[in-house]
PDB file of C-alpha atoms and ligand atoms in Angstrom:
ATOM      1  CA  UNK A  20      36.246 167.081-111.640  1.00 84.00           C
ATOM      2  CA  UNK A  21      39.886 168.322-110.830  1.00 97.00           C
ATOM      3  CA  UNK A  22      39.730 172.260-110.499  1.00 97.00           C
ATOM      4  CA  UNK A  23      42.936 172.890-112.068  1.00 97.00           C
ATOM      5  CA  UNK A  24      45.888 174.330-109.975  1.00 98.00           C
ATOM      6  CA  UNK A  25      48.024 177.030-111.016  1.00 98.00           C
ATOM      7  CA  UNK A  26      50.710 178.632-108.221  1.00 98.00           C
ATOM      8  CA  UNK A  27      53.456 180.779-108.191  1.00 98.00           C
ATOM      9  CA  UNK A  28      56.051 179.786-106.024  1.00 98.00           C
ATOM     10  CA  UNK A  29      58.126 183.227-105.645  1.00 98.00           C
ATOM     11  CA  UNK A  30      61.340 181.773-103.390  1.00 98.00           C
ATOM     12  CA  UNK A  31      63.633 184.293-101.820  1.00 98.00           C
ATOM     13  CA  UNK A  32      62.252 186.995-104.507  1.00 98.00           C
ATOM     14  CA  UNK A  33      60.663 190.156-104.721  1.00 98.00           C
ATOM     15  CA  UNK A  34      60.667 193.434-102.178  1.00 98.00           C
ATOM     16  CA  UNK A  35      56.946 194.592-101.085  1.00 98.00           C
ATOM     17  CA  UNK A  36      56.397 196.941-103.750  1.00 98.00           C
ATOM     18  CA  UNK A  37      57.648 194.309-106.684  1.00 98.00           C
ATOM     19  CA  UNK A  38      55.426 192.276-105.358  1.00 98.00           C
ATOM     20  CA  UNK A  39      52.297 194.597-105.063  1.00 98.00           C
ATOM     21  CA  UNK A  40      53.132 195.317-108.991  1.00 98.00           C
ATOM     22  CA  UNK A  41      53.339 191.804-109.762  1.00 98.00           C
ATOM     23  CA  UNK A  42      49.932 191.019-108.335  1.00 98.00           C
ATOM     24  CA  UNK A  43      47.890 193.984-109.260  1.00 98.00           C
ATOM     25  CA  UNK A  44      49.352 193.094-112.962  1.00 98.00           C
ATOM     26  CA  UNK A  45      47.658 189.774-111.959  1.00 98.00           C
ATOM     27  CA  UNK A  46      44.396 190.944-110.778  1.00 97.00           C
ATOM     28  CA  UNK A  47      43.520 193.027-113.646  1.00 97.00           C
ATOM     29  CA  UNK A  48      44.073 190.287-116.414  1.00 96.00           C
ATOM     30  CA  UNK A  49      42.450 187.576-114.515  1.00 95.00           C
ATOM     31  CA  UNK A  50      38.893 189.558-113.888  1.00 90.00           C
ATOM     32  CA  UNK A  51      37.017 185.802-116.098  1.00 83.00           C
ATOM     33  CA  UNK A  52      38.913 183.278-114.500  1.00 87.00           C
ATOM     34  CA  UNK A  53      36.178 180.260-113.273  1.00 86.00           C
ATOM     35  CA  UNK A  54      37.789 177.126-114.273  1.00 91.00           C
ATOM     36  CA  UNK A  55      40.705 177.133-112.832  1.00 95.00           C
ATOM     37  CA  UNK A  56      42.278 177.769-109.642  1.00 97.00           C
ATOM     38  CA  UNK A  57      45.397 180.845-108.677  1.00 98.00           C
ATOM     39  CA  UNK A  58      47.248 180.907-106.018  1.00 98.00           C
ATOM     40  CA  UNK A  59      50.700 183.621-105.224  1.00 98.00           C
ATOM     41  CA  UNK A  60      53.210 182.078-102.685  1.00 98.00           C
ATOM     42  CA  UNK A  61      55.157 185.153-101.810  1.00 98.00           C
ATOM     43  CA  UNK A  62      57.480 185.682 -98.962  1.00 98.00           C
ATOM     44  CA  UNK A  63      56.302 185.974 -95.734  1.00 98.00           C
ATOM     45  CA  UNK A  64      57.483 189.709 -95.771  1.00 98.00           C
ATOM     46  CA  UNK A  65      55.180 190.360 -98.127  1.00 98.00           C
ATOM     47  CA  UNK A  66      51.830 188.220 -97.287  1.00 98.00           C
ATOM     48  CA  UNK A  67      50.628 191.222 -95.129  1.00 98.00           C
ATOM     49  CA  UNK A  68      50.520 194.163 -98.312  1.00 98.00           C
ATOM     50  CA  UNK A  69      49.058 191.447-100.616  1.00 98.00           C
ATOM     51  CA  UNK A  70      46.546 190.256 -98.462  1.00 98.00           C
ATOM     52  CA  UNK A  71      44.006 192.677 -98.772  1.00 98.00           C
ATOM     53  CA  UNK A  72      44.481 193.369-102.638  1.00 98.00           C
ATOM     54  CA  UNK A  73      43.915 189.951-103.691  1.00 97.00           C
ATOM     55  CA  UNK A  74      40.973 189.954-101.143  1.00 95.00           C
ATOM     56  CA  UNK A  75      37.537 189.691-103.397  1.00 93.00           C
ATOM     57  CA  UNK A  76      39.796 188.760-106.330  1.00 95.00           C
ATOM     58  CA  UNK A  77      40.422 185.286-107.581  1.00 94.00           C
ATOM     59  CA  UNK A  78      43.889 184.842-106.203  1.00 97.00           C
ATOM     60  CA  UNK A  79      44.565 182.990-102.943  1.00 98.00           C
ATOM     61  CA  UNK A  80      47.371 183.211-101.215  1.00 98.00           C
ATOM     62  CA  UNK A  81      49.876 180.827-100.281  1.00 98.00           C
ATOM     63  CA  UNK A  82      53.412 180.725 -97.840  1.00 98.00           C
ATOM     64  CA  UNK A  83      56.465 178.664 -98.964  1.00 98.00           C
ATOM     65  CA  UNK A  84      56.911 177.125 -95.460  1.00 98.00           C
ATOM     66  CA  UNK A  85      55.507 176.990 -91.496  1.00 98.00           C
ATOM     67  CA  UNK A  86      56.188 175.190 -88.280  1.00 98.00           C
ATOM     68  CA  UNK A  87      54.284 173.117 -87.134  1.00 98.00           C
ATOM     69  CA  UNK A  88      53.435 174.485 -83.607  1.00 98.00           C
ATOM     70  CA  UNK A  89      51.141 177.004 -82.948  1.00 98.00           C
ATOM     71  CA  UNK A  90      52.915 179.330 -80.500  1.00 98.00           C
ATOM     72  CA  UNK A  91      56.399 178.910 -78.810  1.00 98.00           C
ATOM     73  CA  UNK A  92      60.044 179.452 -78.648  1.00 98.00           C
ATOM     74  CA  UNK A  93      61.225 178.904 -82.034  1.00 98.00           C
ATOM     75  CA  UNK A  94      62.557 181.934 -82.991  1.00 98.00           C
ATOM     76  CA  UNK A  95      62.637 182.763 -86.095  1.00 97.00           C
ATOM     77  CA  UNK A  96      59.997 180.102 -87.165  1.00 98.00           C
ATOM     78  CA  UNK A  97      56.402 181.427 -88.518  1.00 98.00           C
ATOM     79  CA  UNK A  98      53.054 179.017 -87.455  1.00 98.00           C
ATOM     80  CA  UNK A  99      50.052 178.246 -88.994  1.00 98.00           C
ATOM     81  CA  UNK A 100      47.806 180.188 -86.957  1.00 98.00           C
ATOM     82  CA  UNK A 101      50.157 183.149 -87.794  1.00 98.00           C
ATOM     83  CA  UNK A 102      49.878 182.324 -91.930  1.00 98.00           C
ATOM     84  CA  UNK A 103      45.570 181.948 -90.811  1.00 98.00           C
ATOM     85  CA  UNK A 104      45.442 185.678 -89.094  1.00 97.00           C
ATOM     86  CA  UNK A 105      47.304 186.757 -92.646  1.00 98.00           C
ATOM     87  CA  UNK A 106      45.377 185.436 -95.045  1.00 97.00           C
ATOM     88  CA  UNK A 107      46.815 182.489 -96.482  1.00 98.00           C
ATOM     89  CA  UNK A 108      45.105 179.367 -96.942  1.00 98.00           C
ATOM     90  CA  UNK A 109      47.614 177.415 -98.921  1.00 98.00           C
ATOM     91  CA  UNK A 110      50.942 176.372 -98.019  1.00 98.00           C
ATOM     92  CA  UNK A 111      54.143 174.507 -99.992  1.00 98.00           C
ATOM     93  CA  UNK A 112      55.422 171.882 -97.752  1.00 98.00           C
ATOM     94  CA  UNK A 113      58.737 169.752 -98.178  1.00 98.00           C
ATOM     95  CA  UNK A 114      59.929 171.890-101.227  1.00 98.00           C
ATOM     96  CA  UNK A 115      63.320 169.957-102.818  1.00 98.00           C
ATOM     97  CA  UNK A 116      64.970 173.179-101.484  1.00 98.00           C
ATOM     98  CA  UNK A 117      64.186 173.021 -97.827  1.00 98.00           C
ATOM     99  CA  UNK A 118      64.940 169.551 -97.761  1.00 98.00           C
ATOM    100  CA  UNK A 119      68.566 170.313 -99.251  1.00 97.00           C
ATOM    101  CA  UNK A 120      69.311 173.549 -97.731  1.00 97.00           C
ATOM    102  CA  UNK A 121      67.368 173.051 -94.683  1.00 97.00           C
ATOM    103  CA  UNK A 122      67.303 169.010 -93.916  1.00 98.00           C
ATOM    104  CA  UNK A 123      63.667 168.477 -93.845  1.00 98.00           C
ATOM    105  CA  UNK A 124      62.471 165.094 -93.404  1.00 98.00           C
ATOM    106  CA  UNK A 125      59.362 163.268 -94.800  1.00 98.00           C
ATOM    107  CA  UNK A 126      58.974 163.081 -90.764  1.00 98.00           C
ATOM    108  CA  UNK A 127      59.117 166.871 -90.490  1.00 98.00           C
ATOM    109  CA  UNK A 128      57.296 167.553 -93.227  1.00 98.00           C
ATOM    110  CA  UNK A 129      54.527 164.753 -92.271  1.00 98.00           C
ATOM    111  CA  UNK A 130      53.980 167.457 -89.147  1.00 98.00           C
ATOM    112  CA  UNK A 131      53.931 170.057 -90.895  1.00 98.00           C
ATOM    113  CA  UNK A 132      51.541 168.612 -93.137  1.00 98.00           C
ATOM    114  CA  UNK A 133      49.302 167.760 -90.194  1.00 98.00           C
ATOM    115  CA  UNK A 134      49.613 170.899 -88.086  1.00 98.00           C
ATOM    116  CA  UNK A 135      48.531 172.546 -91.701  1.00 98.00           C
ATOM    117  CA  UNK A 136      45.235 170.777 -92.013  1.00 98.00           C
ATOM    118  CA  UNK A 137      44.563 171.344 -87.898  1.00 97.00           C
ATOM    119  CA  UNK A 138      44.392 174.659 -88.868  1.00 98.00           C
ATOM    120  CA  UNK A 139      42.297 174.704 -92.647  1.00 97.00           C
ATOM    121  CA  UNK A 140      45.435 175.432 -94.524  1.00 98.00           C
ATOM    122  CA  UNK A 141      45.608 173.179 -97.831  1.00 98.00           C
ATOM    123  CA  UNK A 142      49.192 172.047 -98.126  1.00 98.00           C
ATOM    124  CA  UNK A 143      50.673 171.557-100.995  1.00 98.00           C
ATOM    125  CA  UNK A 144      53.104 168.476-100.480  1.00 98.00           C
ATOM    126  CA  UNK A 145      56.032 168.487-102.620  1.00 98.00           C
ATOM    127  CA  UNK A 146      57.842 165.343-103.465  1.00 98.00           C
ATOM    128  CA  UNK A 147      60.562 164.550-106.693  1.00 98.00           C
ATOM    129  CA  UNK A 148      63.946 162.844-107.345  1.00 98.00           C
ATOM    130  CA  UNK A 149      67.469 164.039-107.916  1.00 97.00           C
ATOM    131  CA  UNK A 150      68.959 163.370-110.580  1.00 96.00           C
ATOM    132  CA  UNK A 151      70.902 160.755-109.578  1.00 97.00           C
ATOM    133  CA  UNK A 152      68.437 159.226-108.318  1.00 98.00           C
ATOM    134  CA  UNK A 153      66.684 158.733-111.511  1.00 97.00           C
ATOM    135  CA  UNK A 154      69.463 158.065-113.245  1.00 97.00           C
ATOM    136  CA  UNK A 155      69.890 155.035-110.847  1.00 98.00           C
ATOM    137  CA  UNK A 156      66.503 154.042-111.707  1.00 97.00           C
ATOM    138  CA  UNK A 157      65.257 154.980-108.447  1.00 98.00           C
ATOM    139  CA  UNK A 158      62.855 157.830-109.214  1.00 98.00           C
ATOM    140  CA  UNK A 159      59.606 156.113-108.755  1.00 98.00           C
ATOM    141  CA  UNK A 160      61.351 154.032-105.050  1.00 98.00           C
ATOM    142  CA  UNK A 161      61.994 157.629-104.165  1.00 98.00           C
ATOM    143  CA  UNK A 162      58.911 159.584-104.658  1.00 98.00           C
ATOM    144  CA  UNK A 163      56.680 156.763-103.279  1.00 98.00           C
ATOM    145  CA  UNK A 164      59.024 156.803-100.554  1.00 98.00           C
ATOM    146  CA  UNK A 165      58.345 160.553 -99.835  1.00 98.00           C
ATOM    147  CA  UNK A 166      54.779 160.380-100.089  1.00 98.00           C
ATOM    148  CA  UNK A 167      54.339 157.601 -97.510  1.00 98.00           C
ATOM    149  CA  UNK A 168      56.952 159.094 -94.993  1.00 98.00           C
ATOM    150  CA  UNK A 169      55.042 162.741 -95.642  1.00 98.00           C
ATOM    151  CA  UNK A 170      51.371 161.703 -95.680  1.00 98.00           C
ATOM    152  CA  UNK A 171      52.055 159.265 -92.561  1.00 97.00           C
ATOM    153  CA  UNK A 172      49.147 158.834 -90.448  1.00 93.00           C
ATOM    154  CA  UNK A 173      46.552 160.877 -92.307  1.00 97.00           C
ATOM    155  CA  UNK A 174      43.029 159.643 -92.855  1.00 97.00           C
ATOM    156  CA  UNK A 175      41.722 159.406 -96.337  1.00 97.00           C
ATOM    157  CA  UNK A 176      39.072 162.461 -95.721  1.00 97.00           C
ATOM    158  CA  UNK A 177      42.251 164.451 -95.316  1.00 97.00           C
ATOM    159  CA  UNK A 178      43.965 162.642 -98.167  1.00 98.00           C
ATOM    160  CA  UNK A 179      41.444 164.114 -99.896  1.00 97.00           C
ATOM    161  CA  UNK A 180      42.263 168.247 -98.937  1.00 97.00           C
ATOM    162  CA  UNK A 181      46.027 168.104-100.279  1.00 97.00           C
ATOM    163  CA  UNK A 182      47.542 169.043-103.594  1.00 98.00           C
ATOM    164  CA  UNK A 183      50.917 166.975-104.142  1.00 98.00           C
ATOM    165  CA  UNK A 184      53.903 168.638-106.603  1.00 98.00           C
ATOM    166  CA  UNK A 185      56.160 166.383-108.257  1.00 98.00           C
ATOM    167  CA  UNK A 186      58.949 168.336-108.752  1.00 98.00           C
ATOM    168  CA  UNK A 187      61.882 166.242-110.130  1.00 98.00           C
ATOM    169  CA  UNK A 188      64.958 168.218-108.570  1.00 97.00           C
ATOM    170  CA  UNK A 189      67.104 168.071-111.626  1.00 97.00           C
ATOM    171  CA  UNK A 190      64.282 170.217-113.696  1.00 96.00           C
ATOM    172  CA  UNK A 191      63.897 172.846-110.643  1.00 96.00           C
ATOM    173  CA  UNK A 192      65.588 176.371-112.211  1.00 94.00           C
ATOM    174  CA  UNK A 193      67.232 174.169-114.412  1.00 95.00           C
ATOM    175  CA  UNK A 194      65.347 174.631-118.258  1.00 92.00           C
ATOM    176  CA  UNK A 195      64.951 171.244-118.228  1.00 93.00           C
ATOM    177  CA  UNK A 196      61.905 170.014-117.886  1.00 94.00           C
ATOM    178  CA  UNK A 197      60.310 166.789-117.824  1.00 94.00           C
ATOM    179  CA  UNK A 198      58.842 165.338-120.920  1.00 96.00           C
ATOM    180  CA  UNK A 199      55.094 165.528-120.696  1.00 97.00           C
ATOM    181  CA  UNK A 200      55.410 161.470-120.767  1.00 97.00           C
ATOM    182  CA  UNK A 201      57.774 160.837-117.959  1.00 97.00           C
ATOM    183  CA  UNK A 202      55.879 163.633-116.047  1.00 98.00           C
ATOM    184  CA  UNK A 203      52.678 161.694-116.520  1.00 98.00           C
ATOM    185  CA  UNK A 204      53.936 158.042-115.494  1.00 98.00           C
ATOM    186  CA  UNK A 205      55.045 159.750-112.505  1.00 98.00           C
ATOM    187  CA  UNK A 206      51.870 161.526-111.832  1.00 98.00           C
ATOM    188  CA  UNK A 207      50.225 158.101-112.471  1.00 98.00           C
ATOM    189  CA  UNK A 208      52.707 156.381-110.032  1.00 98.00           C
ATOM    190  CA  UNK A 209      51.778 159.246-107.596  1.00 98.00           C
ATOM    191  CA  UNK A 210      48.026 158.372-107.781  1.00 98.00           C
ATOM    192  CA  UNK A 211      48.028 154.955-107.959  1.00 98.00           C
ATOM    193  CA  UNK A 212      50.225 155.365-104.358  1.00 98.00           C
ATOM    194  CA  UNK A 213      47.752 158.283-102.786  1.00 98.00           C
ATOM    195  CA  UNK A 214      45.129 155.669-103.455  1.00 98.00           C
ATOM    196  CA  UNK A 215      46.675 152.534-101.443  1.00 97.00           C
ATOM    197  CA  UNK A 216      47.325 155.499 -98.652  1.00 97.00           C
ATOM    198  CA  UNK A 217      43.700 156.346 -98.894  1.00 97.00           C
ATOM    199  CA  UNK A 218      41.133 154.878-101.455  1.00 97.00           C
ATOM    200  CA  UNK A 219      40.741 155.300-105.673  1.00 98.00           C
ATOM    201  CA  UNK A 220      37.764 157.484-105.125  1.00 97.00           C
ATOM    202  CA  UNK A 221      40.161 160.078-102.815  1.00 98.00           C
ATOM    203  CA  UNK A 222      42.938 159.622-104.706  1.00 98.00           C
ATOM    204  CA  UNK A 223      40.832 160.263-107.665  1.00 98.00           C
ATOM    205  CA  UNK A 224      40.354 163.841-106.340  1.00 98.00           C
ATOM    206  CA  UNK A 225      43.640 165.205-104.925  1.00 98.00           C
ATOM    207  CA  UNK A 226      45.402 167.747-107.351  1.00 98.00           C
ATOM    208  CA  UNK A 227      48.576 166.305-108.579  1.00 98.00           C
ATOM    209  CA  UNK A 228      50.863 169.592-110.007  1.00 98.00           C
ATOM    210  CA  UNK A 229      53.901 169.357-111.686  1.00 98.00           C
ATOM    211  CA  UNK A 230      56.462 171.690-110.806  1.00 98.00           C
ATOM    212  CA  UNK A 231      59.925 172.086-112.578  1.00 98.00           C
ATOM    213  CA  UNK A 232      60.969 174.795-115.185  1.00 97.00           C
ATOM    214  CA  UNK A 233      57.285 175.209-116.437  1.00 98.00           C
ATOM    215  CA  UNK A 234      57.204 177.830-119.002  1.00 97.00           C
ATOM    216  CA  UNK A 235      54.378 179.563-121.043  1.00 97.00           C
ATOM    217  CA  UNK A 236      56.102 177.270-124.233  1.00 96.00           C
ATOM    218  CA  UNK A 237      56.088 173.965-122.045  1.00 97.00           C
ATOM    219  CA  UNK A 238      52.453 174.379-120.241  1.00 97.00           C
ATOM    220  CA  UNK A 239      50.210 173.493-122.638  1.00 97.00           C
ATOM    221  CA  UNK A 240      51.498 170.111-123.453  1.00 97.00           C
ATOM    222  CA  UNK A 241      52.113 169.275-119.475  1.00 97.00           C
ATOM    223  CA  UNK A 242      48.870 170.191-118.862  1.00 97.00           C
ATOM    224  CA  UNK A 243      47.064 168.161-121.333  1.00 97.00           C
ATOM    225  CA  UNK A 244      47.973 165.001-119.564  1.00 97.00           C
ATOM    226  CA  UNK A 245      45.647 162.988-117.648  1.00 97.00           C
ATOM    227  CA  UNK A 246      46.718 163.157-114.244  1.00 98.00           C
ATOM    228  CA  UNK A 247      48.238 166.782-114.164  1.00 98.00           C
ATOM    229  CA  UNK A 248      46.262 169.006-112.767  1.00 98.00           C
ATOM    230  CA  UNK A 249      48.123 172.311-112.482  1.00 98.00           C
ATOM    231  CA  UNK A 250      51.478 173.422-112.064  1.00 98.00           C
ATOM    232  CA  UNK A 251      54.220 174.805-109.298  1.00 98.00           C
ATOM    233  CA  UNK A 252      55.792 177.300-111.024  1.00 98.00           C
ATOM    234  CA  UNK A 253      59.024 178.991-109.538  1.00 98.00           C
ATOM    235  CA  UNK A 254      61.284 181.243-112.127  1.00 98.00           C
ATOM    236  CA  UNK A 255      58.553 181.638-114.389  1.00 98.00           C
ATOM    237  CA  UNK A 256      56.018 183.142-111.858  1.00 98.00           C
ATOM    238  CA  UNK A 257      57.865 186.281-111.219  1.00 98.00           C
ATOM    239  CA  UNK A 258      57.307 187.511-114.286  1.00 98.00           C
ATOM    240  CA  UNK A 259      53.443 188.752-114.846  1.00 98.00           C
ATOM    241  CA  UNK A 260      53.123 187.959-118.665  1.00 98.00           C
ATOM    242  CA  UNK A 261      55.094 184.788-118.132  1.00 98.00           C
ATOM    243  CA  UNK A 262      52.677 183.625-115.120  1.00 98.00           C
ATOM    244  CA  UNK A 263      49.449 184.743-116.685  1.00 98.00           C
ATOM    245  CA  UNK A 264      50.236 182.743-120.184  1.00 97.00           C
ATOM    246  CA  UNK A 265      50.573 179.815-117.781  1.00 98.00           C
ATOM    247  CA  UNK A 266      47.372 180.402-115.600  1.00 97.00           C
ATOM    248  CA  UNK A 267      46.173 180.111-119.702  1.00 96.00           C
ATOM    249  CA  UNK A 268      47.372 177.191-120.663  1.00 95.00           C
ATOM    250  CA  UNK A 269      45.100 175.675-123.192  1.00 88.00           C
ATOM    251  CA  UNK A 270      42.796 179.139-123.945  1.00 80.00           C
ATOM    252  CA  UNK A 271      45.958 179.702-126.286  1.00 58.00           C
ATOM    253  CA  UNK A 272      45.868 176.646-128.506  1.00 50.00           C
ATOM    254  CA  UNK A 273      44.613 177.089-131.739  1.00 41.00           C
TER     255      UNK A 273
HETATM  256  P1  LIG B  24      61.178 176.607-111.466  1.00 88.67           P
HETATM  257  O1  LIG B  24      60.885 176.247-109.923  1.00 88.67           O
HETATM  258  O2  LIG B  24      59.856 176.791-112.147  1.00 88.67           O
HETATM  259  O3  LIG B  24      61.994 177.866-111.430  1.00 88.67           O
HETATM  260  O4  LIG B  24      61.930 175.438-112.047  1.00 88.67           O
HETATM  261  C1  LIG B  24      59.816 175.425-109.562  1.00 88.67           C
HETATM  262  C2  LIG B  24      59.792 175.211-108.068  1.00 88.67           C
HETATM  263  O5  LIG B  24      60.865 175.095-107.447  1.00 88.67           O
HETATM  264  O6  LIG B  24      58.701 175.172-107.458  1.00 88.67           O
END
């Protein structure tokens, strides 16, 4: 009842004509592709060239960030009306890297998240530990943490619209990834929260991806967990062969 998740999250990568080459490699493999869901997150540079090729196609599009107001003086900022008028209807909020680099807080983000659905843009609402962190035995005090200060003040039919990532920060770039196990009890942990934000039956539906050095050898097994529903996929996505094996998981296993 989950439509499986699969998105490329390209960071700070890729001029416009790497990334036209990397989508129309995309396009022509995935012509059968009807249970499961695809989405590019480029840079915002590049949004306008791919727009129109993945038009028709079954690729969405996706940015890696937006403020939260609709017009103004914040230069240098890009809003969601602006990421509408492109094309995009999905957007990564709260990535680990704009809260380190950047000092986003779950209060930020929780606008963000709000100004996104305002304007039909699905968020996808990214959440995970440090190492530290879990090493401390904090992990799941953490990411319930997040989630609450993020997903402040929505109602459950809105609940019901996001996609969370649980991306443990010490598995982001890193080669280490979390065993499918520990990635599950989190996932778990995750749902059992979205539910006491919302109700079982929402929290039931929202897509819970799990984002952290997923590779075509790692996918299969991550994905065959209960609660996983698709992956964030950084490193991994800029690479066509690499991504599509991933959008594949499972159609590979003997
Ligand atoms: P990675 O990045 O796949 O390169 O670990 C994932 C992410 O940051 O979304």
């Amino acid at each position: 009842m989950r439509t499986p998740l699969l998105a490329g999250n390209w960071k700070m990568h890729m001029t416009i004509p790497a990334a036209v080459e990397l989508v129309e490699a995309l396009i022509a493999d995935l012509t059968d592709l009807s249970d499961r869901e695809v989405v590019v997150c480029p840079p915002f540079t590049a949004l306008g060239a791919l727009a129109p090729l993945v038009d028709g196609t079954p690729i969405k599009l996706g940015a890696q960030n937006m403020y939260f107001e609709p017009q103004g003086a914040y230069t240098g900022e890009i809003s969601p009306l602006m990421l509408n008028e492109i094309g995009c209807t999905y957007v990564i909020l709260g990535h680990s890297e704009r809260r380190q680099y950047f000092n986003e807080s779950d209060e930020l983000i929780n606008r963000k998240v709000q100004a996104a659905l305002e304007h039909q843009l699905t968020p996808i609402v990214c959440v995970g530990e440090t190492k530290a962190e879990r090493d401390a035995g904090r992990a799941e005090e953490v990411v319930t943490t997040q989630l609450r200060g993020c997903l402040s003040l929505l109602k459950p039919e809105q609940v019901a619209t996001l996609v969370i990532a649980y991306e443990p920060v010490w598995a982001i770039g890193t080669g280490d990834t979390a065993t499918p196990a520990d990635a599950q009890a989190m996932h778990a942990v995750i749902r059992h929260t979205l539910a006491e934000l919302s109700n079982q039956q929402v929290a039931d539906s929202v897509r819970i991806q799990y984002g952290g050095s997923v590779k075509p050898n790692n996918v299969d097994e991550l994905m065959a967990q209960p609660d996983i529903d698709g992956a964030l996929v950084g490193g991994a996505s800029l690479k066509a062969a690499d991504f599509l094996r991933i959008v594949r998981y499972a159609e590979h296993r003997a």
